[in-house]
Amino acid sequence: MMNNIEITKNTYCVGKIDDTKVPFHRLILEKGTTYNSYLLNTEKPTLIDTVDISYGMEFVKHLQEIMDLEKLQYVVINHVEPDHAGALGALMNKAKNATIVTTELGKKFLIGMFKLQNRNFHVIKDGETLDIGGKTLQFFETPFLHTEETMVTYSVEDKILFPCDIFSTHIANYELFNDLAKEDITEDFKVYYKLIMHPHRPYVRDMINKIRNLDINIICPSHGYVLRENAKKYIDIYDEMSKVELSTDKKALVLFSSMTGNTSKIAQGLKEGLVEMGIETNVVNIKNADLNSILEMAKEASAIMIGSSTKYGDMIGSIEDVVKEIVKLDLSGKFGAAFGSYGWSGEAVEIINDYLKNSSLTLLDTSYMIKATGDDHIKLPLRVNFTPEEQTKEICIETGIAIGEILIKN
């Protein structure tokens, strides 16, 4: 374990260095990594994040050597993946009086992972503060960086940002601080961003906007180096790399047929999300379009989304004729998804999905999205009951963003 390295007064890094070749998200981290956990030894002792589940018992034993865990008041969990929250179960067996601080969704996940339903939770509200006796913590929700429940923690008096996975590097090191690194870490920092954060860049933009007015002197991420020299440089890198520019090589085609305009609204929501990811997107109502023009657009598109309302258990208008012609094309290397609104059963969406499944394109369904993004909140094919209301409008946009992520990755 790390030997209680002091970052600033009463703030210590107590994490774990893993200098092996680490399996990570279907990759191998050739340079290893660190699992940084931070102890704020204040009047109300507080731990920010833990370590990988593999080192849970070792981590708890180490903490017991430096403090009485029954005096631990708060455990802040910014992100519930097992490389950060993995030691929580073992820790809470010893930290009988500690309250877990996390988001609403984080609480749900942690209870499911560690059976902590009988423990005290403090569910944060975006921007709220918590007095831990000598230091003030402020919390900001940063969803999808890189999972839905994520938040960041800011130590107001010390001007330290604890962003968990954000601003990390995968490098096993014993120096901890970036100004002591034996080589320039900038490229490793950028590679980490590209692998983990870039597909979620609209959410990176949201995060940047939330922390923009904070006075940040030090960034204490959960992997790799603590950025105590020129922290602004690394924020600026995220800011610059997350700016959305219109993609020159990725295009999407959204085709639909609608009875009352509801499926049209879904199509527009998908477009909004795709454009937010920088994907050039054509939305076409097949009622007003020439078949040859549609086929040409389909040949150029990287992703084809087809939607229909349901009437008498079937698609409407001439959309089926268009679908039959599209699936005759060589769609290798392209992605496809079905969507639509419905009143009772929504068969049209499933029929379109079957056509796409039997074509040469890669079908985007719920199973594919979970494996590609790690999130299960995107459900494909996309089916919306009656009129898209505020919540379902947001789902349509988020689905467009998620499909845009797939296109960027591929």
Short mmCIF file of C-alpha atoms in Angstrom, two decimals:
data_model
loop_
_atom_site.label_atom_id
_atom_site.label_comp_id
_atom_site.label_asym_id
_atom_site.label_seq_id
_atom_site.Cartn_x
_atom_site.Cartn_y
_atom_site.Cartn_z
CA MET A 1 0.00 0.00 0.00
CA MET A 2 1.05 3.65 -0.36
CA ASN A 3 2.83 4.90 2.75
CA ASN A 4 0.35 7.64 3.75
CA ILE A 5 1.80 10.27 1.45
CA GLU A 6 0.80 13.76 2.56
CA ILE A 7 -0.71 15.89 -0.19
CA THR A 8 -1.56 18.88 1.94
CA LYS A 9 -2.18 19.35 5.64
CA ASN A 10 -4.27 16.44 6.99
CA THR A 11 -4.85 15.01 3.49
CA TYR A 12 -3.08 11.75 2.62
CA CYS A 13 -2.97 9.26 -0.23
CA VAL A 14 -3.50 5.76 1.17
CA GLY A 15 -4.05 3.78 -2.03
CA LYS A 16 -2.41 0.84 -3.79
CA ILE A 17 0.23 0.66 -6.54
CA ASP A 18 -0.28 -2.18 -9.02
CA ASP A 19 2.85 -2.52 -11.16
CA THR A 20 1.69 -5.67 -12.93
CA LYS A 21 0.18 -5.79 -16.42
CA VAL A 22 -3.41 -5.07 -15.44
CA PRO A 23 -6.47 -6.35 -17.36
CA PHE A 24 -8.80 -3.38 -17.76
CA HIS A 25 -11.94 -3.01 -19.94
CA ARG A 26 -10.72 -5.72 -22.37
CA LEU A 27 -7.30 -3.99 -22.51
CA ILE A 28 -3.98 -4.73 -20.84
CA LEU A 29 -2.41 -1.82 -18.97
CA GLU A 30 1.23 -2.40 -19.88
CA LYS A 31 2.43 0.28 -17.44
CA GLY A 32 0.19 -0.93 -14.62
CA THR A 33 -1.84 1.56 -12.62
CA THR A 34 -2.57 2.88 -9.14
CA TYR A 35 -5.76 2.83 -7.11
CA ASN A 36 -5.64 6.13 -5.26
CA SER A 37 -7.66 6.51 -2.07
CA TYR A 38 -7.51 9.66 0.04
CA LEU A 39 -7.80 10.08 3.81
CA LEU A 40 -8.79 13.50 5.15
CA ASN A 41 -7.79 13.33 8.81
CA THR A 42 -10.07 16.09 10.10
CA GLU A 43 -12.33 16.35 13.17
CA LYS A 44 -14.68 14.08 11.22
CA PRO A 45 -12.22 11.73 9.47
CA THR A 46 -13.26 11.12 5.87
CA LEU A 47 -12.10 8.68 3.22
CA ILE A 48 -12.55 9.49 -0.47
CA ASP A 49 -12.86 6.34 -2.59
CA THR A 50 -11.21 2.99 -1.85
CA VAL A 51 -9.11 0.58 -3.95
CA ASP A 52 -9.66 -2.34 -6.28
CA ILE A 53 -11.66 -5.21 -4.83
CA SER A 54 -8.61 -7.49 -5.20
CA TYR A 55 -6.81 -5.47 -2.54
CA GLY A 56 -9.75 -4.87 -0.21
CA MET A 57 -8.50 -6.78 2.83
CA GLU A 58 -4.95 -5.42 2.45
CA PHE A 59 -6.36 -1.89 2.22
CA VAL A 60 -8.49 -2.22 5.35
CA LYS A 61 -5.59 -3.74 7.30
CA HIS A 62 -3.40 -0.81 6.28
CA LEU A 63 -6.01 1.73 7.40
CA GLN A 64 -6.34 -0.04 10.75
CA GLU A 65 -2.61 0.47 11.29
CA ILE A 66 -2.92 4.24 10.93
CA MET A 67 -6.30 4.98 12.53
CA ASP A 68 -9.18 3.62 14.58
CA LEU A 69 -11.71 2.79 11.86
CA GLU A 70 -14.60 3.17 14.32
CA LYS A 71 -13.76 6.89 14.31
CA LEU A 72 -14.14 7.14 10.53
CA GLN A 73 -17.16 9.41 9.96
CA TYR A 74 -17.59 9.52 6.19
CA VAL A 75 -16.69 7.40 3.17
CA VAL A 76 -17.16 9.32 -0.07
CA ILE A 77 -17.73 7.11 -3.11
CA ASN A 78 -17.42 9.12 -6.33
CA HIS A 79 -17.80 6.11 -8.62
CA VAL A 80 -18.95 2.57 -7.79
CA GLU A 81 -16.87 0.44 -10.16
CA PRO A 82 -14.93 -2.26 -8.28
CA ASP A 83 -11.52 -0.65 -8.89
CA HIS A 84 -12.66 2.30 -6.73
CA ALA A 85 -15.45 1.08 -4.46
CA GLY A 86 -14.18 -2.50 -4.30
CA ALA A 87 -12.93 -2.36 -0.71
CA LEU A 88 -16.09 -0.77 0.66
CA GLY A 89 -17.69 -4.00 1.85
CA ALA A 90 -14.63 -5.02 3.87
CA LEU A 91 -14.16 -1.46 5.13
CA MET A 92 -17.72 -1.02 6.39
CA ASN A 93 -17.39 -4.21 8.45
CA LYS A 94 -14.80 -2.33 10.51
CA ALA A 95 -16.00 1.29 10.12
CA LYS A 96 -19.18 0.76 12.11
CA ASN A 97 -20.01 4.46 12.49
CA ALA A 98 -19.22 5.70 8.97
CA THR A 99 -21.79 7.28 6.68
CA ILE A 100 -21.46 6.61 2.94
CA VAL A 101 -21.64 9.75 0.80
CA THR A 102 -22.65 9.23 -2.83
CA THR A 103 -25.30 9.95 -5.46
CA GLU A 104 -28.81 8.50 -5.42
CA LEU A 105 -27.89 5.99 -8.10
CA GLY A 106 -24.57 5.32 -6.37
CA LYS A 107 -26.49 4.35 -3.23
CA LYS A 108 -28.65 1.94 -5.22
CA PHE A 109 -25.61 0.29 -6.82
CA LEU A 110 -23.63 0.05 -3.58
CA ILE A 111 -26.54 -1.57 -1.74
CA GLY A 112 -26.82 -4.08 -4.57
CA MET A 113 -23.07 -4.77 -4.61
CA PHE A 114 -22.34 -4.97 -0.89
CA LYS A 115 -25.74 -5.50 0.83
CA LEU A 116 -25.41 -2.22 2.73
CA GLN A 117 -29.13 -1.50 3.08
CA ASN A 118 -28.77 -1.21 6.87
CA ARG A 119 -25.95 1.36 6.73
CA ASN A 120 -26.24 5.13 6.81
CA PHE A 121 -26.10 6.95 3.48
CA HIS A 122 -25.88 10.65 2.72
CA VAL A 123 -27.23 11.17 -0.80
CA ILE A 124 -25.74 14.33 -2.25
CA LYS A 125 -27.50 17.03 -4.21
CA ASP A 126 -25.58 18.63 -7.05
CA GLY A 127 -23.45 21.48 -5.69
CA GLU A 128 -24.15 20.87 -1.99
CA THR A 129 -21.46 21.09 0.69
CA LEU A 130 -20.56 18.97 3.72
CA ASP A 131 -18.59 20.17 6.76
CA ILE A 132 -16.17 17.44 7.87
CA GLY A 133 -14.64 19.47 10.69
CA GLY A 134 -11.86 21.71 9.46
CA LYS A 135 -12.52 21.14 5.77
CA THR A 136 -15.56 21.65 3.56
CA LEU A 137 -16.37 19.24 0.75
CA GLN A 138 -18.52 20.21 -2.23
CA PHE A 139 -20.05 17.63 -4.56
CA PHE A 140 -20.97 17.79 -8.23
CA GLU A 141 -22.79 15.11 -10.21
CA THR A 142 -20.90 14.19 -13.40
CA PRO A 143 -22.97 11.39 -14.94
CA PHE A 144 -21.50 9.07 -17.58
CA LEU A 145 -17.88 9.91 -16.76
CA HIS A 146 -17.72 7.20 -17.31
CA THR A 147 -20.81 5.63 -15.72
CA GLU A 148 -24.17 7.06 -14.81
CA GLU A 149 -23.76 7.45 -11.04
CA THR A 150 -20.45 9.32 -11.07
CA MET A 151 -19.73 12.49 -9.08
CA VAL A 152 -16.66 14.56 -8.17
CA THR A 153 -15.64 16.00 -4.80
CA TYR A 154 -13.97 19.38 -4.20
CA SER A 155 -12.15 20.29 -0.99
CA VAL A 156 -12.89 24.00 -0.68
CA GLU A 157 -10.18 25.17 1.73
CA ASP A 158 -7.43 23.05 0.14
CA LYS A 159 -8.55 23.79 -3.42
CA ILE A 160 -8.25 20.10 -4.30
CA LEU A 161 -10.47 18.29 -6.82
CA PHE A 162 -11.07 14.57 -6.23
CA PRO A 163 -12.54 13.47 -9.60
CA CYS A 164 -12.09 9.66 -9.42
CA ASP A 165 -11.57 8.35 -12.99
CA ILE A 166 -11.57 11.83 -14.54
CA PHE A 167 -8.08 13.34 -15.15
CA SER A 168 -6.42 9.98 -14.48
CA THR A 169 -3.42 8.21 -16.00
CA HIS A 170 -2.77 4.48 -16.03
CA ILE A 171 0.82 4.42 -14.80
CA ALA A 172 2.10 2.50 -11.80
CA ASN A 173 4.43 4.95 -10.06
CA TYR A 174 6.04 5.52 -6.70
CA GLU A 175 6.51 9.29 -7.08
CA LEU A 176 2.75 10.05 -6.93
CA PHE A 177 3.10 13.73 -7.91
CA ASN A 178 3.32 14.77 -11.58
CA ASP A 179 6.18 17.21 -10.88
CA LEU A 180 8.26 14.26 -9.63
CA ALA A 181 7.52 12.03 -12.63
CA LYS A 182 10.59 10.63 -14.38
CA GLU A 183 9.13 11.46 -17.79
CA ASP A 184 6.46 13.70 -19.31
CA ILE A 185 3.06 12.15 -18.59
CA THR A 186 1.09 14.30 -21.05
CA GLU A 187 0.80 11.62 -23.73
CA ASP A 188 -0.30 8.97 -21.22
CA PHE A 189 -2.84 11.46 -19.89
CA LYS A 190 -4.22 12.02 -23.41
CA VAL A 191 -4.31 8.29 -24.18
CA TYR A 192 -6.35 7.69 -21.02
CA TYR A 193 -8.76 10.45 -22.06
CA LYS A 194 -9.17 8.97 -25.54
CA LEU A 195 -9.80 5.44 -24.26
CA ILE A 196 -12.13 6.22 -21.37
CA MET A 197 -13.60 9.71 -21.62
CA HIS A 198 -13.68 10.77 -25.27
CA PRO A 199 -16.71 8.67 -26.25
CA HIS A 200 -18.62 10.57 -23.54
CA ARG A 201 -17.44 14.00 -24.58
CA PRO A 202 -20.81 15.83 -24.24
CA TYR A 203 -20.67 14.84 -20.58
CA VAL A 204 -17.05 15.98 -20.40
CA ARG A 205 -18.31 19.37 -21.58
CA ASP A 206 -20.92 19.37 -18.80
CA MET A 207 -18.26 18.48 -16.23
CA ILE A 208 -15.90 21.22 -17.45
CA ASN A 209 -18.70 23.77 -17.12
CA LYS A 210 -19.42 22.65 -13.54
CA ILE A 211 -15.83 22.96 -12.34
CA ARG A 212 -14.88 25.96 -14.48
CA ASN A 213 -15.34 28.48 -11.68
CA LEU A 214 -13.67 26.39 -8.97
CA ASP A 215 -10.23 27.48 -7.77
CA ILE A 216 -8.33 24.22 -8.33
CA ASN A 217 -4.68 23.97 -7.28
CA ILE A 218 -4.38 20.18 -7.13
CA ILE A 219 -6.21 17.34 -8.88
CA CYS A 220 -6.25 14.01 -7.01
CA PRO A 221 -7.58 11.38 -9.44
CA SER A 222 -8.04 7.70 -8.66
CA HIS A 223 -5.48 6.38 -11.15
CA GLY A 224 -1.91 7.51 -11.63
CA TYR A 225 -0.39 10.83 -10.78
CA VAL A 226 -1.65 13.54 -8.43
CA LEU A 227 -1.56 16.70 -10.53
CA ARG A 228 -0.14 19.32 -8.19
CA GLU A 229 1.89 21.18 -10.80
CA ASN A 230 -0.09 23.16 -13.38
CA ALA A 231 -3.46 21.50 -12.74
CA LYS A 232 -5.03 23.96 -15.17
CA LYS A 233 -3.00 22.46 -18.03
CA TYR A 234 -4.78 19.12 -17.62
CA ILE A 235 -8.22 20.71 -17.36
CA ASP A 236 -7.44 22.62 -20.55
CA ILE A 237 -6.47 19.38 -22.32
CA TYR A 238 -9.90 17.89 -21.49
CA ASP A 239 -11.55 21.14 -22.52
CA GLU A 240 -9.81 21.20 -25.89
CA MET A 241 -10.10 17.48 -26.68
CA SER A 242 -13.81 17.36 -25.81
CA LYS A 243 -14.85 20.13 -28.16
CA VAL A 244 -17.29 18.68 -30.66
CA GLU A 245 -16.42 19.19 -34.29
CA LEU A 246 -18.54 17.94 -37.16
CA SER A 247 -17.21 14.56 -38.20
CA THR A 248 -15.96 14.43 -41.78
CA ASP A 249 -16.16 10.67 -42.14
CA LYS A 250 -19.16 9.62 -40.02
CA LYS A 251 -22.72 10.11 -41.22
CA ALA A 252 -26.06 8.91 -39.92
CA LEU A 253 -29.35 8.40 -41.73
CA VAL A 254 -32.60 8.50 -39.75
CA LEU A 255 -35.60 7.28 -41.76
CA PHE A 256 -39.14 7.27 -40.46
CA SER A 257 -42.83 7.05 -41.24
CA SER A 258 -45.25 8.64 -38.77
CA MET A 259 -49.02 8.81 -38.34
CA THR A 260 -49.47 11.62 -35.82
CA GLY A 261 -45.96 13.04 -35.56
CA ASN A 262 -44.79 11.08 -32.51
CA THR A 263 -42.27 8.95 -34.39
CA SER A 264 -41.07 12.13 -36.10
CA LYS A 265 -40.29 13.56 -32.64
CA ILE A 266 -38.25 10.46 -31.80
CA ALA A 267 -36.31 10.90 -35.05
CA GLN A 268 -35.56 14.53 -34.18
CA GLY A 269 -34.39 13.51 -30.69
CA LEU A 270 -32.03 10.93 -32.20
CA LYS A 271 -30.68 13.57 -34.55
CA GLU A 272 -30.11 16.01 -31.69
CA GLY A 273 -28.01 13.45 -29.84
CA LEU A 274 -26.04 12.43 -32.91
CA VAL A 275 -25.28 16.04 -33.86
CA GLU A 276 -24.16 16.70 -30.29
CA MET A 277 -21.57 13.99 -30.89
CA GLY A 278 -20.47 15.70 -34.11
CA ILE A 279 -22.16 13.22 -36.48
CA GLU A 280 -23.59 14.64 -39.70
CA THR A 281 -27.19 13.42 -39.68
CA ASN A 282 -29.94 13.34 -42.31
CA VAL A 283 -33.52 12.87 -41.11
CA VAL A 284 -35.89 11.72 -43.84
CA ASN A 285 -39.64 11.24 -43.80
CA ILE A 286 -40.07 8.51 -46.41
CA LYS A 287 -43.45 9.97 -47.34
CA ASN A 288 -41.68 12.89 -48.99
CA ALA A 289 -38.56 11.16 -50.30
CA ASP A 290 -37.37 9.50 -53.49
CA LEU A 291 -36.30 5.85 -53.04
CA ASN A 292 -33.10 6.23 -55.08
CA SER A 293 -32.05 9.22 -53.00
CA ILE A 294 -32.68 7.25 -49.81
CA LEU A 295 -30.57 4.35 -51.08
CA GLU A 296 -27.69 6.67 -51.96
CA MET A 297 -27.80 8.20 -48.48
CA ALA A 298 -27.88 4.70 -46.98
CA LYS A 299 -24.73 3.76 -48.92
CA GLU A 300 -22.90 6.80 -47.51
CA ALA A 301 -24.14 6.45 -43.93
CA SER A 302 -22.17 4.84 -41.11
CA ALA A 303 -25.41 4.25 -39.19
CA ILE A 304 -28.98 3.76 -40.39
CA MET A 305 -31.91 4.16 -38.00
CA ILE A 306 -35.36 3.26 -39.22
CA GLY A 307 -38.60 4.04 -37.41
CA SER A 308 -42.32 3.58 -37.83
CA SER A 309 -45.51 4.07 -35.92
CA THR A 310 -47.62 0.95 -35.41
CA LYS A 311 -51.05 0.54 -36.97
CA TYR A 312 -52.99 -2.71 -36.73
CA GLY A 313 -49.86 -4.54 -35.65
CA ASP A 314 -47.77 -3.42 -38.63
CA MET A 315 -45.65 -0.66 -40.14
CA ILE A 316 -47.35 2.23 -41.86
CA GLY A 317 -47.14 3.77 -45.32
CA SER A 318 -44.44 2.51 -47.69
CA ILE A 319 -41.71 2.15 -45.07
CA GLU A 320 -41.57 -1.63 -45.47
CA ASP A 321 -40.86 -1.30 -49.19
CA VAL A 322 -37.99 1.07 -48.38
CA VAL A 323 -36.62 -1.27 -45.69
CA LYS A 324 -36.67 -4.21 -48.10
CA GLU A 325 -34.56 -2.28 -50.59
CA ILE A 326 -32.10 -1.03 -47.98
CA VAL A 327 -31.36 -4.49 -46.59
CA LYS A 328 -30.53 -5.71 -50.10
CA LEU A 329 -27.50 -3.37 -50.06
CA ASP A 330 -24.06 -4.35 -48.84
CA LEU A 331 -24.25 -2.83 -45.35
CA SER A 332 -21.03 -4.36 -44.02
CA GLY A 333 -19.31 -2.05 -41.55
CA LYS A 334 -22.48 -0.06 -40.91
CA PHE A 335 -24.66 0.02 -37.81
CA GLY A 336 -28.44 -0.09 -37.65
CA ALA A 337 -31.21 0.41 -35.13
CA ALA A 338 -35.02 0.43 -35.06
CA PHE A 339 -37.32 2.89 -33.31
CA GLY A 340 -40.92 4.05 -33.23
CA SER A 341 -43.91 5.16 -31.20
CA TYR A 342 -46.91 2.97 -30.47
CA GLY A 343 -50.19 2.94 -28.62
CA TRP A 344 -50.70 -0.65 -27.50
CA SER A 345 -48.17 -3.21 -28.67
CA GLY A 346 -45.56 -1.66 -31.01
CA GLU A 347 -45.06 -4.53 -33.45
CA ALA A 348 -43.75 -2.24 -36.22
CA VAL A 349 -40.54 -1.52 -34.31
CA GLU A 350 -39.88 -5.22 -33.82
CA ILE A 351 -40.55 -6.02 -37.47
CA ILE A 352 -38.03 -3.38 -38.56
CA ASN A 353 -35.59 -4.78 -36.01
CA ASP A 354 -35.98 -8.25 -37.56
CA TYR A 355 -35.23 -6.89 -41.03
CA LEU A 356 -32.07 -5.21 -39.76
CA LYS A 357 -31.02 -8.29 -37.79
CA ASN A 358 -31.12 -10.35 -40.97
CA SER A 359 -29.14 -7.83 -43.03
CA SER A 360 -25.36 -7.43 -43.37
CA LEU A 361 -25.13 -4.47 -40.95
CA THR A 362 -24.33 -4.66 -37.23
CA LEU A 363 -27.55 -4.42 -35.25
CA LEU A 364 -27.53 -2.02 -32.32
CA ASP A 365 -29.68 -3.62 -29.67
CA THR A 366 -29.63 -3.50 -25.87
CA SER A 367 -27.16 -6.39 -25.63
CA TYR A 368 -24.73 -4.70 -28.02
CA MET A 369 -24.98 -1.35 -26.19
CA ILE A 370 -24.24 -2.91 -22.79
CA LYS A 371 -21.17 -4.66 -24.16
CA ALA A 372 -19.97 -1.57 -26.03
CA THR A 373 -20.59 1.11 -23.39
CA GLY A 374 -21.00 -0.70 -20.08
CA ASP A 375 -24.31 1.10 -19.46
CA ASP A 376 -27.75 -0.49 -19.52
CA HIS A 377 -29.90 2.66 -19.63
CA ILE A 378 -30.06 2.66 -23.45
CA LYS A 379 -32.75 0.25 -24.64
CA LEU A 380 -32.78 -0.70 -28.31
CA PRO A 381 -34.88 -1.02 -30.33
CA LEU A 382 -36.21 2.32 -29.06
CA ARG A 383 -39.93 2.11 -28.35
CA VAL A 384 -41.89 5.11 -27.05
CA ASN A 385 -45.47 4.80 -25.87
CA PHE A 386 -47.65 7.50 -27.45
CA THR A 387 -46.17 11.04 -27.38
CA PRO A 388 -42.56 11.54 -26.26
CA GLU A 389 -42.86 13.53 -23.04
CA GLU A 390 -39.99 15.39 -21.35
CA GLN A 391 -38.39 12.26 -19.90
CA THR A 392 -38.73 10.18 -23.06
CA LYS A 393 -37.48 13.09 -25.20
CA GLU A 394 -34.30 13.01 -23.13
CA ILE A 395 -34.04 9.25 -23.67
CA CYS A 396 -34.24 9.79 -27.44
CA ILE A 397 -31.42 12.33 -27.27
CA GLU A 398 -29.33 10.09 -25.01
CA THR A 399 -29.84 7.21 -27.44
CA GLY A 400 -28.56 9.41 -30.27
CA ILE A 401 -25.53 10.32 -28.14
CA ALA A 402 -24.86 6.65 -27.35
CA ILE A 403 -25.06 5.69 -31.04
CA GLY A 404 -22.73 8.59 -31.79
CA GLU A 405 -20.29 7.14 -29.24
CA ILE A 406 -20.34 3.83 -31.10
CA LEU A 407 -19.59 5.56 -34.40
CA ILE A 408 -16.68 7.51 -32.91
CA LYS A 409 -15.18 4.37 -31.38
CA ASN A 410 -15.44 2.55 -34.70
#
